[in-house]
Amino acid sequence: MVRRRTKEIDALIAQMNAVSIEEQQQEGDVEGEERKTFRFFDLPYELRLRVYESLLVFPKTMDLDPTNHYTVAPSLRLFYASRRMHDEASRVFYGRNTFRLFPIHGGRINAKYPLFARLPRKYRALITRLELRLGPGFNKPPKGWVVDKRLGLMAVTKAYKLRIFVEMDPAASEIFEGFRNVEKTFYTEYCVGLLRALLVQIPSVGEIELDAYPSVSKDSPLLKGLLDEAKLNQKRIAWGTERGWDKIVDKDLVDILEKMGLGGIWS
């Protein structure tokens, strides 16, 4: 599938600015009339946008991922076609994909500079969706997981959504007792502090989406701490699709409806 997509991208780039089409011969036309060239940028912007979206929008979150060189990099060849294409394509790639703030893959989790810190300022300014994944390194958070000037968050002015995915909560189960060498509440406090610092640096974020693996409940200390911090900062709360939480009516709302005598509409 990847190989096929790479070939399609190569073919598109090769023909992007010089796609020849033969006009239909009208009655009386001279046979063998010279063909005219149809250029990619003659297309309406809406159609060009569809082309960019089909090649540059990915289901996975952008991160320091070892598979990037064959899953993402081939599509970015569009950036080299021309300056105009670079400008249009970069707005789609950075504006429509989700970018992870701190890496989680293997040896890259301890990278001194996360992917976000490696992006030029002009690209960070185009990013609209961010992700914070929590759980990896719960016993000893990586040194690079710090909200400081290295991340260059001051350039992020268009980000409106922060997705927080919790892989595990060390404070929610005694099963982690043998793996913790710090206080039970340490990781919860660390993650809440991380969120607090991010919201100070990125005031444009208006929505926080919370999601988690099945081992983490809505009542877990970590999830509750994150939720309280988001509410304290007056952020709109959304629930992710991993657990189907986005389709579940909030319990507080159900209680209110029942007091109004309308609880039966949810049964």
PDB file of N, CA, C and O in Angstrom, residues 158-221:
ATOM      1  N   LYS A 158      -2.366  29.310  16.248  1.00  0.00           N
ATOM      2  CA  LYS A 158      -3.590  28.821  15.604  1.00  0.00           C
ATOM      3  C   LYS A 158      -4.109  27.519  16.196  1.00  0.00           C
ATOM      4  O   LYS A 158      -5.168  27.035  15.789  1.00  0.00           O
ATOM      5  N   ALA A 159      -3.365  26.935  17.132  1.00  0.00           N
ATOM      6  CA  ALA A 159      -3.796  25.657  17.716  1.00  0.00           C
ATOM      7  C   ALA A 159      -5.049  25.871  18.549  1.00  0.00           C
ATOM      8  O   ALA A 159      -5.066  26.659  19.481  1.00  0.00           O
ATOM      9  N   TYR A 160      -6.115  25.153  18.195  1.00  0.00           N
ATOM     10  CA  TYR A 160      -7.373  25.301  18.911  1.00  0.00           C
ATOM     11  C   TYR A 160      -7.745  24.048  19.702  1.00  0.00           C
ATOM     12  O   TYR A 160      -8.648  24.072  20.542  1.00  0.00           O
ATOM     13  N   LYS A 161      -7.035  22.928  19.442  1.00  0.00           N
ATOM     14  CA  LYS A 161      -7.405  21.674  20.086  1.00  0.00           C
ATOM     15  C   LYS A 161      -6.184  20.946  20.632  1.00  0.00           C
ATOM     16  O   LYS A 161      -5.172  20.811  19.957  1.00  0.00           O
ATOM     17  N   LEU A 162      -6.309  20.473  21.888  1.00  0.00           N
ATOM     18  CA  LEU A 162      -5.270  19.659  22.510  1.00  0.00           C
ATOM     19  C   LEU A 162      -5.894  18.324  22.896  1.00  0.00           C
ATOM     20  O   LEU A 162      -6.834  18.273  23.693  1.00  0.00           O
ATOM     21  N   ARG A 163      -5.383  17.260  22.299  1.00  0.00           N
ATOM     22  CA  ARG A 163      -5.886  15.920  22.611  1.00  0.00           C
ATOM     23  C   ARG A 163      -4.958  15.287  23.641  1.00  0.00           C
ATOM     24  O   ARG A 163      -3.733  15.262  23.466  1.00  0.00           O
ATOM     25  N   ILE A 164      -5.531  14.792  24.731  1.00  0.00           N
ATOM     26  CA  ILE A 164      -4.743  14.134  25.775  1.00  0.00           C
ATOM     27  C   ILE A 164      -5.180  12.675  25.844  1.00  0.00           C
ATOM     28  O   ILE A 164      -6.353  12.383  26.106  1.00  0.00           O
ATOM     29  N   PHE A 165      -4.241  11.777  25.579  1.00  0.00           N
ATOM     30  CA  PHE A 165      -4.536  10.349  25.619  1.00  0.00           C
ATOM     31  C   PHE A 165      -3.765   9.725  26.786  1.00  0.00           C
ATOM     32  O   PHE A 165      -2.541   9.814  26.851  1.00  0.00           O
ATOM     33  N   VAL A 166      -4.497   9.077  27.698  1.00  0.00           N
ATOM     34  CA  VAL A 166      -3.886   8.462  28.879  1.00  0.00           C
ATOM     35  C   VAL A 166      -3.761   6.952  28.658  1.00  0.00           C
ATOM     36  O   VAL A 166      -4.769   6.252  28.526  1.00  0.00           O
ATOM     37  N   GLU A 167      -2.549   6.467  28.606  1.00  0.00           N
ATOM     38  CA  GLU A 167      -2.319   5.040  28.399  1.00  0.00           C
ATOM     39  C   GLU A 167      -2.480   4.247  29.690  1.00  0.00           C
ATOM     40  O   GLU A 167      -2.931   3.099  29.676  1.00  0.00           O
ATOM     41  N   MET A 168      -2.080   4.853  30.820  1.00  0.00           N
ATOM     42  CA  MET A 168      -2.183   4.180  32.115  1.00  0.00           C
ATOM     43  C   MET A 168      -2.165   5.219  33.221  1.00  0.00           C
ATOM     44  O   MET A 168      -1.698   6.345  33.028  1.00  0.00           O
ATOM     45  N   ASP A 169      -2.717   4.845  34.370  1.00  0.00           N
ATOM     46  CA  ASP A 169      -2.702   5.726  35.530  1.00  0.00           C
ATOM     47  C   ASP A 169      -2.098   4.962  36.703  1.00  0.00           C
ATOM     48  O   ASP A 169      -2.767   4.110  37.312  1.00  0.00           O
ATOM     49  N   PRO A 170      -0.837   5.230  37.057  1.00  0.00           N
ATOM     50  CA  PRO A 170      -0.160   4.500  38.138  1.00  0.00           C
ATOM     51  C   PRO A 170      -0.835   4.648  39.495  1.00  0.00           C
ATOM     52  O   PRO A 170      -0.622   3.825  40.386  1.00  0.00           O
ATOM     53  N   ALA A 171      -1.643   5.699  39.662  1.00  0.00           N
ATOM     54  CA  ALA A 171      -2.310   5.925  40.950  1.00  0.00           C
ATOM     55  C   ALA A 171      -3.657   5.226  41.045  1.00  0.00           C
ATOM     56  O   ALA A 171      -4.300   5.248  42.093  1.00  0.00           O
ATOM     57  N   ALA A 172      -4.079   4.592  39.961  1.00  0.00           N
ATOM     58  CA  ALA A 172      -5.421   4.019  39.927  1.00  0.00           C
ATOM     59  C   ALA A 172      -5.479   2.555  40.342  1.00  0.00           C
ATOM     60  O   ALA A 172      -6.551   2.018  40.571  1.00  0.00           O
ATOM     61  N   SER A 173      -4.330   1.896  40.424  1.00  0.00           N
ATOM     62  CA  SER A 173      -4.335   0.471  40.732  1.00  0.00           C
ATOM     63  C   SER A 173      -3.113   0.092  41.558  1.00  0.00           C
ATOM     64  O   SER A 173      -2.017   0.640  41.367  1.00  0.00           O
ATOM     65  N   GLU A 174      -3.314  -0.863  42.461  1.00  0.00           N
ATOM     66  CA  GLU A 174      -2.219  -1.338  43.301  1.00  0.00           C
ATOM     67  C   GLU A 174      -1.225  -2.183  42.500  1.00  0.00           C
ATOM     68  O   GLU A 174      -0.151  -2.510  42.997  1.00  0.00           O
ATOM     69  N   ILE A 175      -1.597  -2.530  41.275  1.00  0.00           N
ATOM     70  CA  ILE A 175      -0.702  -3.345  40.457  1.00  0.00           C
ATOM     71  C   ILE A 175       0.606  -2.618  40.162  1.00  0.00           C
ATOM     72  O   ILE A 175       1.632  -3.221  39.858  1.00  0.00           O
ATOM     73  N   PHE A 176       0.570  -1.278  40.276  1.00  0.00           N
ATOM     74  CA  PHE A 176       1.770  -0.483  40.004  1.00  0.00           C
ATOM     75  C   PHE A 176       2.673  -0.327  41.228  1.00  0.00           C
ATOM     76  O   PHE A 176       3.744   0.274  41.133  1.00  0.00           O
ATOM     77  N   GLU A 177       2.258  -0.859  42.382  1.00  0.00           N
ATOM     78  CA  GLU A 177       3.026  -0.693  43.606  1.00  0.00           C
ATOM     79  C   GLU A 177       4.470  -1.143  43.446  1.00  0.00           C
ATOM     80  O   GLU A 177       5.404  -0.494  43.884  1.00  0.00           O
ATOM     81  N   GLY A 178       4.668  -2.285  42.826  1.00  0.00           N
ATOM     82  CA  GLY A 178       6.015  -2.822  42.689  1.00  0.00           C
ATOM     83  C   GLY A 178       6.874  -2.104  41.670  1.00  0.00           C
ATOM     84  O   GLY A 178       8.078  -2.369  41.575  1.00  0.00           O
ATOM     85  N   PHE A 179       6.262  -1.192  40.907  1.00  0.00           N
ATOM     86  CA  PHE A 179       7.003  -0.494  39.856  1.00  0.00           C
ATOM     87  C   PHE A 179       7.258   0.976  40.206  1.00  0.00           C
ATOM     88  O   PHE A 179       8.019   1.646  39.527  1.00  0.00           O
ATOM     89  N   ARG A 180       6.605   1.467  41.255  1.00  0.00           N
ATOM     90  CA  ARG A 180       6.774   2.878  41.630  1.00  0.00           C
ATOM     91  C   ARG A 180       7.900   3.006  42.633  1.00  0.00           C
ATOM     92  O   ARG A 180       7.984   2.253  43.605  1.00  0.00           O
ATOM     93  N   ASN A 181       8.763   3.975  42.411  1.00  0.00           N
ATOM     94  CA  ASN A 181       9.770   4.284  43.423  1.00  0.00           C
ATOM     95  C   ASN A 181       9.604   5.728  43.893  1.00  0.00           C
ATOM     96  O   ASN A 181      10.506   6.325  44.455  1.00  0.00           O
ATOM     97  N   VAL A 182       8.411   6.286  43.619  1.00  0.00           N
ATOM     98  CA  VAL A 182       8.079   7.645  44.035  1.00  0.00           C
ATOM     99  C   VAL A 182       6.688   7.624  44.681  1.00  0.00           C
ATOM    100  O   VAL A 182       6.033   6.586  44.731  1.00  0.00           O
ATOM    101  N   GLU A 183       6.230   8.758  45.161  1.00  0.00           N
ATOM    102  CA  GLU A 183       4.919   8.847  45.780  1.00  0.00           C
ATOM    103  C   GLU A 183       3.810   8.455  44.799  1.00  0.00           C
ATOM    104  O   GLU A 183       3.928   8.665  43.598  1.00  0.00           O
ATOM    105  N   LYS A 184       2.738   7.921  45.330  1.00  0.00           N
ATOM    106  CA  LYS A 184       1.638   7.445  44.504  1.00  0.00           C
ATOM    107  C   LYS A 184       1.042   8.564  43.656  1.00  0.00           C
ATOM    108  O   LYS A 184       0.599   8.338  42.521  1.00  0.00           O
ATOM    109  N   THR A 185       1.045   9.773  44.187  1.00  0.00           N
ATOM    110  CA  THR A 185       0.428  10.901  43.482  1.00  0.00           C
ATOM    111  C   THR A 185       1.405  11.637  42.568  1.00  0.00           C
ATOM    112  O   THR A 185       1.017  12.603  41.909  1.00  0.00           O
ATOM    113  N   PHE A 186       2.648  11.171  42.531  1.00  0.00           N
ATOM    114  CA  PHE A 186       3.673  11.899  41.779  1.00  0.00           C
ATOM    115  C   PHE A 186       3.292  12.100  40.316  1.00  0.00           C
ATOM    116  O   PHE A 186       3.339  13.223  39.798  1.00  0.00           O
ATOM    117  N   TYR A 187       2.913  11.017  39.636  1.00  0.00           N
ATOM    118  CA  TYR A 187       2.674  11.130  38.191  1.00  0.00           C
ATOM    119  C   TYR A 187       1.443  11.976  37.892  1.00  0.00           C
ATOM    120  O   TYR A 187       1.414  12.716  36.912  1.00  0.00           O
ATOM    121  N   THR A 188       0.432  11.875  38.744  1.00  0.00           N
ATOM    122  CA  THR A 188      -0.757  12.706  38.551  1.00  0.00           C
ATOM    123  C   THR A 188      -0.385  14.179  38.635  1.00  0.00           C
ATOM    124  O   THR A 188      -0.780  14.988  37.781  1.00  0.00           O
ATOM    125  N   GLU A 189       0.368  14.542  39.663  1.00  0.00           N
ATOM    126  CA  GLU A 189       0.776  15.941  39.848  1.00  0.00           C
ATOM    127  C   GLU A 189       1.678  16.404  38.706  1.00  0.00           C
ATOM    128  O   GLU A 189       1.585  17.543  38.242  1.00  0.00           O
ATOM    129  N   TYR A 190       2.548  15.496  38.254  1.00  0.00           N
ATOM    130  CA  TYR A 190       3.448  15.837  37.148  1.00  0.00           C
ATOM    131  C   TYR A 190       2.665  16.137  35.876  1.00  0.00           C
ATOM    132  O   TYR A 190       2.908  17.150  35.196  1.00  0.00           O
ATOM    133  N   CYS A 191       1.698  15.286  35.535  1.00  0.00           N
ATOM    134  CA  CYS A 191       0.912  15.454  34.308  1.00  0.00           C
ATOM    135  C   CYS A 191       0.019  16.691  34.364  1.00  0.00           C
ATOM    136  O   CYS A 191      -0.112  17.424  33.372  1.00  0.00           O
ATOM    137  N   VAL A 192      -0.594  16.923  35.506  1.00  0.00           N
ATOM    138  CA  VAL A 192      -1.435  18.112  35.660  1.00  0.00           C
ATOM    139  C   VAL A 192      -0.576  19.365  35.523  1.00  0.00           C
ATOM    140  O   VAL A 192      -0.989  20.350  34.892  1.00  0.00           O
ATOM    141  N   GLY A 193       0.629  19.344  36.089  1.00  0.00           N
ATOM    142  CA  GLY A 193       1.546  20.473  35.944  1.00  0.00           C
ATOM    143  C   GLY A 193       1.964  20.690  34.505  1.00  0.00           C
ATOM    144  O   GLY A 193       2.122  21.827  34.047  1.00  0.00           O
ATOM    145  N   LEU A 194       2.133  19.576  33.773  1.00  0.00           N
ATOM    146  CA  LEU A 194       2.489  19.662  32.360  1.00  0.00           C
ATOM    147  C   LEU A 194       1.370  20.333  31.571  1.00  0.00           C
ATOM    148  O   LEU A 194       1.614  21.224  30.741  1.00  0.00           O
ATOM    149  N   LEU A 195       0.135  19.923  31.841  1.00  0.00           N
ATOM    150  CA  LEU A 195      -1.019  20.523  31.168  1.00  0.00           C
ATOM    151  C   LEU A 195      -1.137  22.003  31.524  1.00  0.00           C
ATOM    152  O   LEU A 195      -1.389  22.839  30.652  1.00  0.00           O
ATOM    153  N   ARG A 196      -0.957  22.330  32.776  1.00  0.00           N
ATOM    154  CA  ARG A 196      -1.056  23.722  33.210  1.00  0.00           C
ATOM    155  C   ARG A 196      -0.044  24.599  32.473  1.00  0.00           C
ATOM    156  O   ARG A 196      -0.378  25.691  31.993  1.00  0.00           O
ATOM    157  N   ALA A 197       1.184  24.115  32.353  1.00  0.00           N
ATOM    158  CA  ALA A 197       2.231  24.881  31.669  1.00  0.00           C
ATOM    159  C   ALA A 197       1.925  25.038  30.187  1.00  0.00           C
ATOM    160  O   ALA A 197       2.165  26.095  29.597  1.00  0.00           O
ATOM    161  N   LEU A 198       1.377  23.991  29.570  1.00  0.00           N
ATOM    162  CA  LEU A 198       1.044  24.053  28.150  1.00  0.00           C
ATOM    163  C   LEU A 198      -0.051  25.078  27.880  1.00  0.00           C
ATOM    164  O   LEU A 198       0.005  25.828  26.902  1.00  0.00           O
ATOM    165  N   LEU A 199      -1.052  25.123  28.737  1.00  0.00           N
ATOM    166  CA  LEU A 199      -2.153  26.050  28.529  1.00  0.00           C
ATOM    167  C   LEU A 199      -1.714  27.502  28.717  1.00  0.00           C
ATOM    168  O   LEU A 199      -2.271  28.401  28.078  1.00  0.00           O
ATOM    169  N   VAL A 200      -0.711  27.706  29.545  1.00  0.00           N
ATOM    170  CA  VAL A 200      -0.164  29.061  29.695  1.00  0.00           C
ATOM    171  C   VAL A 200       0.569  29.467  28.423  1.00  0.00           C
ATOM    172  O   VAL A 200       0.456  30.606  27.954  1.00  0.00           O
ATOM    173  N   GLN A 201       1.292  28.511  27.836  1.00  0.00           N
ATOM    174  CA  GLN A 201       2.092  28.797  26.645  1.00  0.00           C
ATOM    175  C   GLN A 201       1.245  28.870  25.371  1.00  0.00           C
ATOM    176  O   GLN A 201       1.630  29.535  24.410  1.00  0.00           O
ATOM    177  N   ILE A 202       0.113  28.160  25.353  1.00  0.00           N
ATOM    178  CA  ILE A 202      -0.720  28.119  24.144  1.00  0.00           C
ATOM    179  C   ILE A 202      -2.135  28.577  24.497  1.00  0.00           C
ATOM    180  O   ILE A 202      -3.078  27.760  24.545  1.00  0.00           O
ATOM    181  N   PRO A 203      -2.349  29.847  24.702  1.00  0.00           N
ATOM    182  CA  PRO A 203      -3.684  30.346  25.081  1.00  0.00           C
ATOM    183  C   PRO A 203      -4.733  30.163  23.990  1.00  0.00           C
ATOM    184  O   PRO A 203      -5.931  30.258  24.264  1.00  0.00           O
ATOM    185  N   SER A 204      -4.304  29.915  22.758  1.00  0.00           N
ATOM    186  CA  SER A 204      -5.271  29.755  21.661  1.00  0.00           C
ATOM    187  C   SER A 204      -6.074  28.464  21.774  1.00  0.00           C
ATOM    188  O   SER A 204      -7.130  28.331  21.152  1.00  0.00           O
ATOM    189  N   VAL A 205      -5.584  27.479  22.553  1.00  0.00           N
ATOM    190  CA  VAL A 205      -6.298  26.215  22.714  1.00  0.00           C
ATOM    191  C   VAL A 205      -7.613  26.464  23.439  1.00  0.00           C
ATOM    192  O   VAL A 205      -7.633  26.970  24.562  1.00  0.00           O
ATOM    193  N   GLY A 206      -8.704  26.091  22.786  1.00  0.00           N
ATOM    194  CA  GLY A 206     -10.016  26.283  23.386  1.00  0.00           C
ATOM    195  C   GLY A 206     -10.707  24.990  23.754  1.00  0.00           C
ATOM    196  O   GLY A 206     -11.653  24.972  24.531  1.00  0.00           O
ATOM    197  N   GLU A 207     -10.224  23.879  23.160  1.00  0.00           N
ATOM    198  CA  GLU A 207     -10.860  22.578  23.404  1.00  0.00           C
ATOM    199  C   GLU A 207      -9.830  21.551  23.822  1.00  0.00           C
ATOM    200  O   GLU A 207      -8.757  21.455  23.233  1.00  0.00           O
ATOM    201  N   ILE A 208     -10.168  20.774  24.842  1.00  0.00           N
ATOM    202  CA  ILE A 208      -9.314  19.680  25.297  1.00  0.00           C
ATOM    203  C   ILE A 208     -10.107  18.383  25.176  1.00  0.00           C
ATOM    204  O   ILE A 208     -11.193  18.252  25.752  1.00  0.00           O
ATOM    205  N   GLU A 209      -9.565  17.459  24.398  1.00  0.00           N
ATOM    206  CA  GLU A 209     -10.217  16.163  24.214  1.00  0.00           C
ATOM    207  C   GLU A 209      -9.494  15.125  25.058  1.00  0.00           C
ATOM    208  O   GLU A 209      -8.283  14.954  24.946  1.00  0.00           O
ATOM    209  N   LEU A 210     -10.244  14.430  25.914  1.00  0.00           N
ATOM    210  CA  LEU A 210      -9.675  13.412  26.792  1.00  0.00           C
ATOM    211  C   LEU A 210     -10.057  12.026  26.300  1.00  0.00           C
ATOM    212  O   LEU A 210     -11.200  11.777  25.939  1.00  0.00           O
ATOM    213  N   ASP A 211      -9.082  11.121  26.313  1.00  0.00           N
ATOM    214  CA  ASP A 211      -9.323   9.751  25.884  1.00  0.00           C
ATOM    215  C   ASP A 211      -8.344   8.854  26.627  1.00  0.00           C
ATOM    216  O   ASP A 211      -7.358   9.329  27.210  1.00  0.00           O
ATOM    217  N   ALA A 212      -8.604   7.548  26.624  1.00  0.00           N
ATOM    218  CA  ALA A 212      -7.743   6.637  27.377  1.00  0.00           C
ATOM    219  C   ALA A 212      -7.959   5.196  26.943  1.00  0.00           C
ATOM    220  O   ALA A 212      -8.948   4.869  26.281  1.00  0.00           O
ATOM    221  N   TYR A 213      -7.001   4.339  27.340  1.00  0.00           N
ATOM    222  CA  TYR A 213      -7.147   2.903  27.123  1.00  0.00           C
ATOM    223  C   TYR A 213      -8.166   2.333  28.127  1.00  0.00           C
ATOM    224  O   TYR A 213      -8.476   2.970  29.146  1.00  0.00           O
ATOM    225  N   PRO A 214      -8.682   1.116  27.880  1.00  0.00           N
ATOM    226  CA  PRO A 214      -9.709   0.518  28.748  1.00  0.00           C
ATOM    227  C   PRO A 214      -9.310   0.400  30.219  1.00  0.00           C
ATOM    228  O   PRO A 214     -10.173   0.368  31.095  1.00  0.00           O
ATOM    229  N   SER A 215      -8.020   0.318  30.523  1.00  0.00           N
ATOM    230  CA  SER A 215      -7.580   0.181  31.925  1.00  0.00           C
ATOM    231  C   SER A 215      -7.767   1.465  32.722  1.00  0.00           C
ATOM    232  O   SER A 215      -7.649   1.462  33.949  1.00  0.00           O
ATOM    233  N   VAL A 216      -8.042   2.564  32.035  1.00  0.00           N
ATOM    234  CA  VAL A 216      -8.194   3.857  32.707  1.00  0.00           C
ATOM    235  C   VAL A 216      -9.662   4.266  32.690  1.00  0.00           C
ATOM    236  O   VAL A 216     -10.261   4.382  31.620  1.00  0.00           O
ATOM    237  N   SER A 217     -10.224   4.490  33.867  1.00  0.00           N
ATOM    238  CA  SER A 217     -11.622   4.893  33.961  1.00  0.00           C
ATOM    239  C   SER A 217     -11.728   6.407  34.073  1.00  0.00           C
ATOM    240  O   SER A 217     -10.745   7.100  34.347  1.00  0.00           O
ATOM    241  N   LYS A 218     -12.930   6.900  33.876  1.00  0.00           N
ATOM    242  CA  LYS A 218     -13.158   8.337  34.013  1.00  0.00           C
ATOM    243  C   LYS A 218     -12.926   8.812  35.438  1.00  0.00           C
ATOM    244  O   LYS A 218     -12.669   9.993  35.674  1.00  0.00           O
ATOM    245  N   ASP A 219     -13.009   7.885  36.387  1.00  0.00           N
ATOM    246  CA  ASP A 219     -12.843   8.236  37.792  1.00  0.00           C
ATOM    247  C   ASP A 219     -11.403   8.100  38.274  1.00  0.00           C
ATOM    248  O   ASP A 219     -11.131   8.287  39.461  1.00  0.00           O
ATOM    249  N   SER A 220     -10.475   7.749  37.391  1.00  0.00           N
ATOM    250  CA  SER A 220      -9.089   7.582  37.815  1.00  0.00           C
ATOM    251  C   SER A 220      -8.513   8.931  38.247  1.00  0.00           C
ATOM    252  O   SER A 220      -8.885   9.980  37.718  1.00  0.00           O
ATOM    253  N   PRO A 221      -7.598   8.946  39.230  1.00  0.00           N
ATOM    254  CA  PRO A 221      -7.020  10.200  39.734  1.00  0.00           C
ATOM    255  C   PRO A 221      -6.403  11.064  38.632  1.00  0.00           C
ATOM    256  O   PRO A 221      -6.565  12.281  38.634  1.00  0.00           O
TER     257      PRO A 221
END
